[in-house]
Amino acid sequence: MTGSQDDSQRQKTSVKAFGFPSEYRIRSQQDFDAVYAAKQRAGDQNLLLFAIRNGLPHTRLGLSVSKKNGNAIRRARKKRLLREAFRLIHSRLPAGLDLVVIPRADREGDLAEYQKSLKYLSQKLNRRLEQQPG
């Protein structure tokens, strides 16, 4: 390999290590419905989280950003921030959960606030799910 090819390969590897692969996303309506049906939720001033055990070795993220959060530009920005917050801290979140995240419409959170809320609320829900029988 030449020097530039080696650098290119190294860059792809480091980008991939910090990516947000599809196995970390909740995509099907059936999975979203299962999380909502479990009725396990926790919230703070920034976010409302719903959670359920997924039987996987990792936690998955689903986003639900309604039109109450503003126009398409504002909603897309919130989704980008939430995905980035999850991506940066997913290794510190409890494993084996499906999380559906709903941002509060009346708050414009930043990345640090979303990270703090995600971590705190997911740990709170994990403790609650551990106490449930079955």
CSV table of N, CA and C in Angstrom, one decimal:
chain,number,residue,atom,x,y,z
A,1,MET,N,0.8,-1.2,0.0
A,1,MET,CA,0.0,0.0,0.0
A,1,MET,C,0.9,1.2,0.0
A,2,THR,N,0.4,2.2,-0.8
A,2,THR,CA,1.2,3.5,-0.8
A,2,THR,C,0.8,4.3,0.5
A,3,GLY,N,1.6,5.4,0.7
A,3,GLY,CA,1.3,6.2,1.9
A,3,GLY,C,-0.1,6.8,1.9
A,4,SER,N,-0.6,7.3,0.7
A,4,SER,CA,-1.9,7.9,0.7
A,4,SER,C,-3.0,6.9,0.9
A,5,GLN,N,-2.8,5.7,0.3
A,5,GLN,CA,-3.8,4.6,0.5
A,5,GLN,C,-3.9,4.2,2.0
A,6,ASP,N,-2.7,4.1,2.6
A,6,ASP,CA,-2.6,3.7,4.0
A,6,ASP,C,-3.3,4.7,4.9
A,7,ASP,N,-3.1,6.0,4.6
A,7,ASP,CA,-3.8,7.1,5.4
A,7,ASP,C,-5.3,7.0,5.1
A,8,SER,N,-5.7,6.8,3.9
A,8,SER,CA,-7.1,6.7,3.6
A,8,SER,C,-7.8,5.5,4.3
A,9,GLN,N,-7.1,4.4,4.4
A,9,GLN,CA,-7.7,3.2,5.0
A,9,GLN,C,-7.8,3.5,6.5
A,10,ARG,N,-6.7,4.1,7.1
A,10,ARG,CA,-6.7,4.4,8.5
A,10,ARG,C,-7.9,5.4,8.9
A,11,GLN,N,-8.1,6.4,8.0
A,11,GLN,CA,-9.2,7.3,8.2
A,11,GLN,C,-10.6,6.6,8.2
A,12,LYS,N,-10.8,5.7,7.2
A,12,LYS,CA,-12.0,5.0,7.1
A,12,LYS,C,-12.3,4.2,8.4
A,13,THR,N,-11.2,3.5,8.9
A,13,THR,CA,-11.4,2.7,10.1
A,13,THR,C,-11.7,3.6,11.3
A,14,SER,N,-11.1,4.7,11.5
A,14,SER,CA,-11.4,5.6,12.6
A,14,SER,C,-12.8,6.2,12.5
A,15,VAL,N,-13.2,6.5,11.3
A,15,VAL,CA,-14.6,7.0,11.1
A,15,VAL,C,-15.6,6.0,11.4
A,16,LYS,N,-15.4,4.7,11.0
A,16,LYS,CA,-16.3,3.6,11.2
A,16,LYS,C,-16.4,3.3,12.7
A,17,ALA,N,-15.3,3.4,13.4
A,17,ALA,CA,-15.4,3.2,14.9
A,17,ALA,C,-16.3,4.1,15.6
A,18,PHE,N,-16.5,5.3,15.1
A,18,PHE,CA,-17.3,6.3,15.7
A,18,PHE,C,-18.7,6.5,15.0
A,19,GLY,N,-19.0,5.6,14.1
A,19,GLY,CA,-20.2,5.7,13.3
A,19,GLY,C,-21.5,5.4,14.1
A,20,PHE,N,-22.6,5.4,13.4
A,20,PHE,CA,-23.9,5.1,14.0
A,20,PHE,C,-24.5,4.1,13.1
A,21,PRO,N,-24.1,2.8,13.2
A,21,PRO,CA,-24.6,1.7,12.3
A,21,PRO,C,-26.0,1.4,12.5
A,22,SER,N,-26.6,0.8,11.5
A,22,SER,CA,-28.1,0.6,11.5
A,22,SER,C,-28.5,-0.4,12.6
A,23,GLU,N,-27.6,-1.3,13.1
A,23,GLU,CA,-28.0,-2.1,14.2
A,23,GLU,C,-28.3,-1.4,15.5
A,24,TYR,N,-27.8,-0.1,15.6
A,24,TYR,CA,-28.1,0.7,16.8
A,24,TYR,C,-29.3,1.5,16.6
A,25,ARG,N,-30.1,1.3,15.6
A,25,ARG,CA,-31.3,2.1,15.3
A,25,ARG,C,-32.6,1.3,15.4
A,26,ILE,N,-33.6,1.8,15.9
A,26,ILE,CA,-34.9,1.2,15.9
A,26,ILE,C,-35.6,1.7,14.6
A,27,ARG,N,-35.9,0.8,13.7
A,27,ARG,CA,-36.5,1.3,12.4
A,27,ARG,C,-37.9,0.8,12.2
A,28,SER,N,-38.3,-0.3,12.7
A,28,SER,CA,-39.6,-0.8,12.3
A,28,SER,C,-40.7,-0.3,13.2
A,29,GLN,N,-41.9,-0.1,12.7
A,29,GLN,CA,-43.0,0.4,13.4
A,29,GLN,C,-43.4,-0.6,14.5
A,30,GLN,N,-43.2,-1.9,14.2
A,30,GLN,CA,-43.4,-2.9,15.2
A,30,GLN,C,-42.5,-2.8,16.5
A,31,ASP,N,-41.3,-2.4,16.3
A,31,ASP,CA,-40.4,-2.2,17.4
A,31,ASP,C,-40.7,-1.0,18.2
A,32,PHE,N,-41.1,0.1,17.5
A,32,PHE,CA,-41.6,1.3,18.2
A,32,PHE,C,-42.8,1.0,19.0
A,33,ASP,N,-43.8,0.3,18.4
A,33,ASP,CA,-45.0,0.0,19.1
A,33,ASP,C,-44.7,-0.9,20.4
A,34,ALA,N,-43.8,-1.8,20.3
A,34,ALA,CA,-43.4,-2.6,21.4
A,34,ALA,C,-42.9,-1.8,22.6
A,35,VAL,N,-42.1,-0.8,22.2
A,35,VAL,CA,-41.5,0.0,23.3
A,35,VAL,C,-42.6,0.9,24.0
A,36,TYR,N,-43.5,1.4,23.1
A,36,TYR,CA,-44.6,2.2,23.7
A,36,TYR,C,-45.5,1.4,24.5
A,37,ALA,N,-45.8,0.1,24.1
A,37,ALA,CA,-46.7,-0.8,24.8
A,37,ALA,C,-46.2,-1.2,26.2
A,38,ALA,N,-44.9,-1.2,26.3
A,38,ALA,CA,-44.3,-1.6,27.6
A,38,ALA,C,-44.6,-0.5,28.7
A,39,LYS,N,-44.9,0.7,28.3
A,39,LYS,CA,-45.3,1.8,29.2
A,39,LYS,C,-44.2,2.1,30.3
A,40,GLN,N,-43.0,1.9,30.0
A,40,GLN,CA,-41.9,2.3,30.9
A,40,GLN,C,-41.3,3.5,30.4
A,41,ARG,N,-41.5,4.6,31.1
A,41,ARG,CA,-41.0,5.9,30.6
A,41,ARG,C,-40.4,6.7,31.8
A,42,ALA,N,-39.6,7.6,31.4
A,42,ALA,CA,-39.0,8.6,32.3
A,42,ALA,C,-38.7,9.9,31.6
A,43,GLY,N,-38.7,11.0,32.2
A,43,GLY,CA,-38.5,12.2,31.6
A,43,GLY,C,-37.8,13.3,32.4
A,44,ASP,N,-37.3,14.3,31.8
A,44,ASP,CA,-36.7,15.4,32.5
A,44,ASP,C,-37.1,16.7,31.7
A,45,GLN,N,-36.4,17.8,31.9
A,45,GLN,CA,-36.8,19.0,31.2
A,45,GLN,C,-36.5,19.0,29.7
A,46,ASN,N,-35.6,18.1,29.3
A,46,ASN,CA,-35.2,18.0,27.9
A,46,ASN,C,-35.8,16.9,27.1
A,47,LEU,N,-36.0,15.7,27.7
A,47,LEU,CA,-36.4,14.5,26.9
A,47,LEU,C,-37.4,13.7,27.7
A,48,LEU,N,-38.2,12.9,26.9
A,48,LEU,CA,-39.0,11.8,27.4
A,48,LEU,C,-38.5,10.6,26.8
A,49,LEU,N,-38.2,9.6,27.6
A,49,LEU,CA,-37.6,8.3,27.1
A,49,LEU,C,-38.6,7.2,27.4
A,50,PHE,N,-38.8,6.3,26.5
A,50,PHE,CA,-39.5,5.0,26.7
A,50,PHE,C,-38.5,3.9,26.5
A,51,ALA,N,-38.6,2.8,27.3
A,51,ALA,CA,-37.6,1.8,27.2
A,51,ALA,C,-38.2,0.4,27.3
A,52,ILE,N,-37.5,-0.6,26.7
A,52,ILE,CA,-37.9,-2.0,26.9
A,52,ILE,C,-36.6,-2.8,26.7
A,53,ARG,N,-36.5,-4.0,27.2
A,53,ARG,CA,-35.4,-4.9,27.0
A,53,ARG,C,-35.5,-5.4,25.5
A,54,ASN,N,-34.3,-5.5,24.9
A,54,ASN,CA,-34.3,-5.9,23.5
A,54,ASN,C,-33.7,-7.3,23.3
A,55,GLY,N,-33.0,-7.8,24.3
A,55,GLY,CA,-32.4,-9.1,24.1
A,55,GLY,C,-31.1,-9.1,23.3
A,56,LEU,N,-30.6,-7.9,23.0
A,56,LEU,CA,-29.4,-7.8,22.2
A,56,LEU,C,-28.3,-7.3,23.1
A,57,PRO,N,-27.0,-7.5,22.6
A,57,PRO,CA,-25.9,-7.0,23.5
A,57,PRO,C,-25.7,-5.5,23.5
A,58,HIS,N,-26.5,-4.8,22.7
A,58,HIS,CA,-26.3,-3.3,22.6
A,58,HIS,C,-27.7,-2.6,22.7
A,59,THR,N,-27.6,-1.3,23.0
A,59,THR,CA,-28.8,-0.5,23.1
A,59,THR,C,-29.1,0.1,21.7
A,60,ARG,N,-30.4,0.2,21.4
A,60,ARG,CA,-30.8,0.8,20.1
A,60,ARG,C,-31.6,2.1,20.4
A,61,LEU,N,-31.5,3.0,19.5
A,61,LEU,CA,-32.2,4.3,19.6
A,61,LEU,C,-33.2,4.5,18.5
A,62,GLY,N,-34.4,5.0,19.0
A,62,GLY,CA,-35.4,5.4,18.0
A,62,GLY,C,-35.8,6.8,18.4
A,63,LEU,N,-36.1,7.6,17.4
A,63,LEU,CA,-36.4,9.0,17.6
A,63,LEU,C,-37.8,9.3,17.2
A,64,SER,N,-38.5,10.1,17.9
A,64,SER,CA,-39.9,10.6,17.6
A,64,SER,C,-39.9,12.1,17.8
A,65,VAL,N,-39.8,12.8,16.8
A,65,VAL,CA,-39.8,14.3,16.9
A,65,VAL,C,-41.1,14.8,16.1
A,66,SER,N,-42.0,15.3,16.9
A,66,SER,CA,-43.3,15.7,16.3
A,66,SER,C,-43.2,17.1,15.8
A,67,LYS,N,-44.3,17.5,15.0
A,67,LYS,CA,-44.3,18.8,14.5
A,67,LYS,C,-44.4,19.9,15.5
A,68,LYS,N,-44.8,19.6,16.7
A,68,LYS,CA,-44.8,20.5,17.8
A,68,LYS,C,-43.4,21.1,18.1
A,69,ASN,N,-42.4,20.4,17.6
A,69,ASN,CA,-41.0,20.8,17.8
A,69,ASN,C,-40.6,21.9,16.8
A,70,GLY,N,-41.5,22.3,15.9
A,70,GLY,CA,-41.1,23.3,14.9
A,70,GLY,C,-41.1,22.8,13.5
A,71,ASN,N,-40.6,23.7,12.7
A,71,ASN,CA,-40.5,23.3,11.2
A,71,ASN,C,-39.5,22.2,11.0
A,72,ALA,N,-39.4,21.8,9.7
A,72,ALA,CA,-38.6,20.7,9.4
A,72,ALA,C,-37.1,20.9,9.7
A,73,ILE,N,-36.7,22.1,9.6
A,73,ILE,CA,-35.3,22.5,9.9
A,73,ILE,C,-35.0,22.3,11.4
A,74,ARG,N,-35.9,22.7,12.2
A,74,ARG,CA,-35.7,22.6,13.7
A,74,ARG,C,-35.8,21.1,14.1
A,75,ARG,N,-36.7,20.4,13.5
A,75,ARG,CA,-36.9,19.0,13.9
A,75,ARG,C,-35.6,18.2,13.4
A,76,ALA,N,-35.1,18.5,12.2
A,76,ALA,CA,-33.9,17.8,11.8
A,76,ALA,C,-32.7,18.1,12.6
A,77,ARG,N,-32.6,19.3,13.1
A,77,ARG,CA,-31.5,19.7,14.0
A,77,ARG,C,-31.6,18.9,15.3
A,78,LYS,N,-32.8,18.8,15.9
A,78,LYS,CA,-33.0,18.0,17.1
A,78,LYS,C,-32.6,16.6,16.9
A,79,LYS,N,-33.0,16.0,15.8
A,79,LYS,CA,-32.7,14.6,15.5
A,79,LYS,C,-31.2,14.4,15.3
A,80,ARG,N,-30.5,15.3,14.6
A,80,ARG,CA,-29.1,15.3,14.5
A,80,ARG,C,-28.4,15.3,15.9
A,81,LEU,N,-28.8,16.3,16.7
A,81,LEU,CA,-28.2,16.4,18.0
A,81,LEU,C,-28.4,15.1,18.9
A,82,LEU,N,-29.6,14.6,18.8
A,82,LEU,CA,-29.9,13.4,19.6
A,82,LEU,C,-29.2,12.2,19.1
A,83,ARG,N,-29.0,12.0,17.8
A,83,ARG,CA,-28.2,10.9,17.3
A,83,ARG,C,-26.8,11.1,17.7
A,84,GLU,N,-26.3,12.3,17.6
A,84,GLU,CA,-24.9,12.5,18.0
A,84,GLU,C,-24.7,12.3,19.5
A,85,ALA,N,-25.6,12.7,20.3
A,85,ALA,CA,-25.5,12.5,21.7
A,85,ALA,C,-25.4,11.0,22.0
A,86,PHE,N,-26.3,10.2,21.4
A,86,PHE,CA,-26.4,8.8,21.6
A,86,PHE,C,-25.1,8.2,21.1
A,87,ARG,N,-24.6,8.6,19.9
A,87,ARG,CA,-23.4,8.0,19.3
A,87,ARG,C,-22.2,8.2,20.3
A,88,LEU,N,-22.1,9.4,20.9
A,88,LEU,CA,-21.0,9.7,21.7
A,88,LEU,C,-21.0,9.0,23.1
A,89,ILE,N,-22.2,8.6,23.6
A,89,ILE,CA,-22.2,8.0,24.9
A,89,ILE,C,-22.8,6.6,24.9
A,90,HIS,N,-23.1,6.0,23.7
A,90,HIS,CA,-23.7,4.7,23.8
A,90,HIS,C,-22.9,3.6,24.5
A,91,SER,N,-21.6,3.8,24.5
A,91,SER,CA,-20.8,2.8,25.3
A,91,SER,C,-21.0,2.9,26.8
A,92,ARG,N,-21.5,4.1,27.3
A,92,ARG,CA,-21.7,4.3,28.7
A,92,ARG,C,-23.2,4.1,29.1
A,93,LEU,N,-24.0,3.7,28.1
A,93,LEU,CA,-25.4,3.5,28.4
A,93,LEU,C,-25.6,2.0,28.8
A,94,PRO,N,-26.7,1.7,29.5
A,94,PRO,CA,-26.9,0.3,29.9
A,94,PRO,C,-27.2,-0.5,28.6
A,95,ALA,N,-26.6,-1.7,28.5
A,95,ALA,CA,-26.8,-2.5,27.3
A,95,ALA,C,-28.1,-3.2,27.3
A,96,GLY,N,-28.6,-3.6,26.1
A,96,GLY,CA,-29.7,-4.4,25.9
A,96,GLY,C,-31.1,-3.7,26.0
A,97,LEU,N,-31.1,-2.4,25.7
A,97,LEU,CA,-32.3,-1.6,25.8
A,97,LEU,C,-32.7,-1.1,24.4
A,98,ASP,N,-34.0,-1.0,24.2
A,98,ASP,CA,-34.5,-0.2,23.1
A,98,ASP,C,-35.0,1.1,23.7
A,99,LEU,N,-34.5,2.2,23.2
A,99,LEU,CA,-34.9,3.5,23.7
A,99,LEU,C,-35.6,4.3,22.6
A,100,VAL,N,-36.8,4.8,22.9
A,100,VAL,CA,-37.4,5.7,22.0
A,100,VAL,C,-37.4,7.1,22.7
A,101,VAL,N,-36.8,8.1,22.1
A,101,VAL,CA,-36.5,9.4,22.6
A,101,VAL,C,-37.4,10.4,22.0
A,102,ILE,N,-38.1,11.2,22.8
A,102,ILE,CA,-39.0,12.3,22.4
A,102,ILE,C,-38.5,13.5,23.0
A,103,PRO,N,-38.0,14.5,22.2
A,103,PRO,CA,-37.5,15.7,22.8
A,103,PRO,C,-38.7,16.6,23.2
A,104,ARG,N,-38.5,17.4,24.2
A,104,ARG,CA,-39.6,18.3,24.7
A,104,ARG,C,-39.7,19.4,23.7
A,105,ALA,N,-40.9,19.7,23.3
A,105,ALA,CA,-41.2,20.7,22.2
A,105,ALA,C,-40.8,22.1,22.7
A,106,ASP,N,-40.9,22.4,24.0
A,106,ASP,CA,-40.7,23.7,24.5
A,106,ASP,C,-39.3,24.0,24.9
A,107,ARG,N,-38.4,23.1,24.6
A,107,ARG,CA,-37.0,23.3,25.0
A,107,ARG,C,-36.1,23.1,23.8
A,108,GLU,N,-35.1,23.9,23.7
A,108,GLU,CA,-34.0,23.8,22.7
A,108,GLU,C,-32.8,23.3,23.4
A,109,GLY,N,-32.6,22.0,23.5
A,109,GLY,CA,-31.4,21.5,24.2
A,109,GLY,C,-30.2,21.5,23.3
A,110,ASP,N,-29.0,21.5,24.0
A,110,ASP,CA,-27.8,21.4,23.2
A,110,ASP,C,-27.2,20.0,23.4
A,111,LEU,N,-26.1,19.7,22.8
A,111,LEU,CA,-25.5,18.4,22.8
A,111,LEU,C,-25.2,17.9,24.2
A,112,ALA,N,-24.6,18.7,25.0
A,112,ALA,CA,-24.2,18.3,26.4
A,112,ALA,C,-25.5,18.0,27.2
A,113,GLU,N,-26.5,18.8,27.1
A,113,GLU,CA,-27.8,18.6,27.8
A,113,GLU,C,-28.4,17.2,27.4
A,114,TYR,N,-28.4,17.0,26.1
A,114,TYR,CA,-29.0,15.7,25.6
A,114,TYR,C,-28.2,14.5,26.0
A,115,GLN,N,-26.9,14.6,26.1
A,115,GLN,CA,-26.0,13.5,26.5
A,115,GLN,C,-26.3,13.3,28.0
A,116,LYS,N,-26.4,14.3,28.8
A,116,LYS,CA,-26.7,14.1,30.2
A,116,LYS,C,-28.0,13.5,30.5
A,117,SER,N,-29.0,14.0,29.8
A,117,SER,CA,-30.4,13.5,29.9
A,117,SER,C,-30.5,12.0,29.5
A,118,LEU,N,-29.9,11.7,28.3
A,118,LEU,CA,-29.9,10.3,27.8
A,118,LEU,C,-29.3,9.4,28.8
A,119,LYS,N,-28.1,9.7,29.3
A,119,LYS,CA,-27.4,8.9,30.3
A,119,LYS,C,-28.3,8.7,31.5
A,120,TYR,N,-28.7,9.8,32.1
A,120,TYR,CA,-29.4,9.7,33.4
A,120,TYR,C,-30.8,8.9,33.2
A,121,LEU,N,-31.5,9.3,32.2
A,121,LEU,CA,-32.9,8.6,32.0
A,121,LEU,C,-32.8,7.2,31.6
A,122,SER,N,-31.8,6.8,30.8
A,122,SER,CA,-31.6,5.4,30.4
A,122,SER,C,-31.2,4.6,31.6
A,123,GLN,N,-30.3,5.1,32.5
A,123,GLN,CA,-29.9,4.4,33.7
A,123,GLN,C,-31.1,4.2,34.6
A,124,LYS,N,-31.9,5.3,34.8
A,124,LYS,CA,-33.1,5.2,35.6
A,124,LYS,C,-34.1,4.1,35.1
A,125,LEU,N,-34.3,4.1,33.8
A,125,LEU,CA,-35.2,3.1,33.2
A,125,LEU,C,-34.6,1.7,33.3
A,126,ASN,N,-33.3,1.6,33.2
A,126,ASN,CA,-32.7,0.3,33.3
A,126,ASN,C,-32.9,-0.3,34.7
A,127,ARG,N,-32.7,0.6,35.7
A,127,ARG,CA,-32.9,0.1,37.1
A,127,ARG,C,-34.4,-0.3,37.3
A,128,ARG,N,-35.3,0.4,36.8
A,128,ARG,CA,-36.7,0.1,36.9
A,128,ARG,C,-37.0,-1.2,36.2
A,129,LEU,N,-36.5,-1.5,35.0
A,129,LEU,CA,-36.7,-2.7,34.3
A,129,LEU,C,-36.1,-3.9,35.0
A,130,GLU,N,-34.9,-3.7,35.7
A,130,GLU,CA,-34.3,-4.8,36.4
A,130,GLU,C,-35.1,-5.2,37.6
A,131,GLN,N,-36.0,-4.3,38.1
A,131,GLN,CA,-36.8,-4.6,39.3
A,131,GLN,C,-38.1,-5.4,38.9
A,132,GLN,N,-38.4,-5.4,37.6
A,132,GLN,CA,-39.6,-6.0,37.1
A,132,GLN,C,-39.4,-7.5,37.1
A,133,PRO,N,-40.4,-8.3,37.5
A,133,PRO,CA,-40.3,-9.8,37.4
A,133,PRO,C,-40.4,-10.2,35.9
A,134,GLY,N,-39.7,-11.3,35.6
A,134,GLY,CA,-39.7,-11.8,34.3
A,134,GLY,C,-38.7,-11.3,33.4
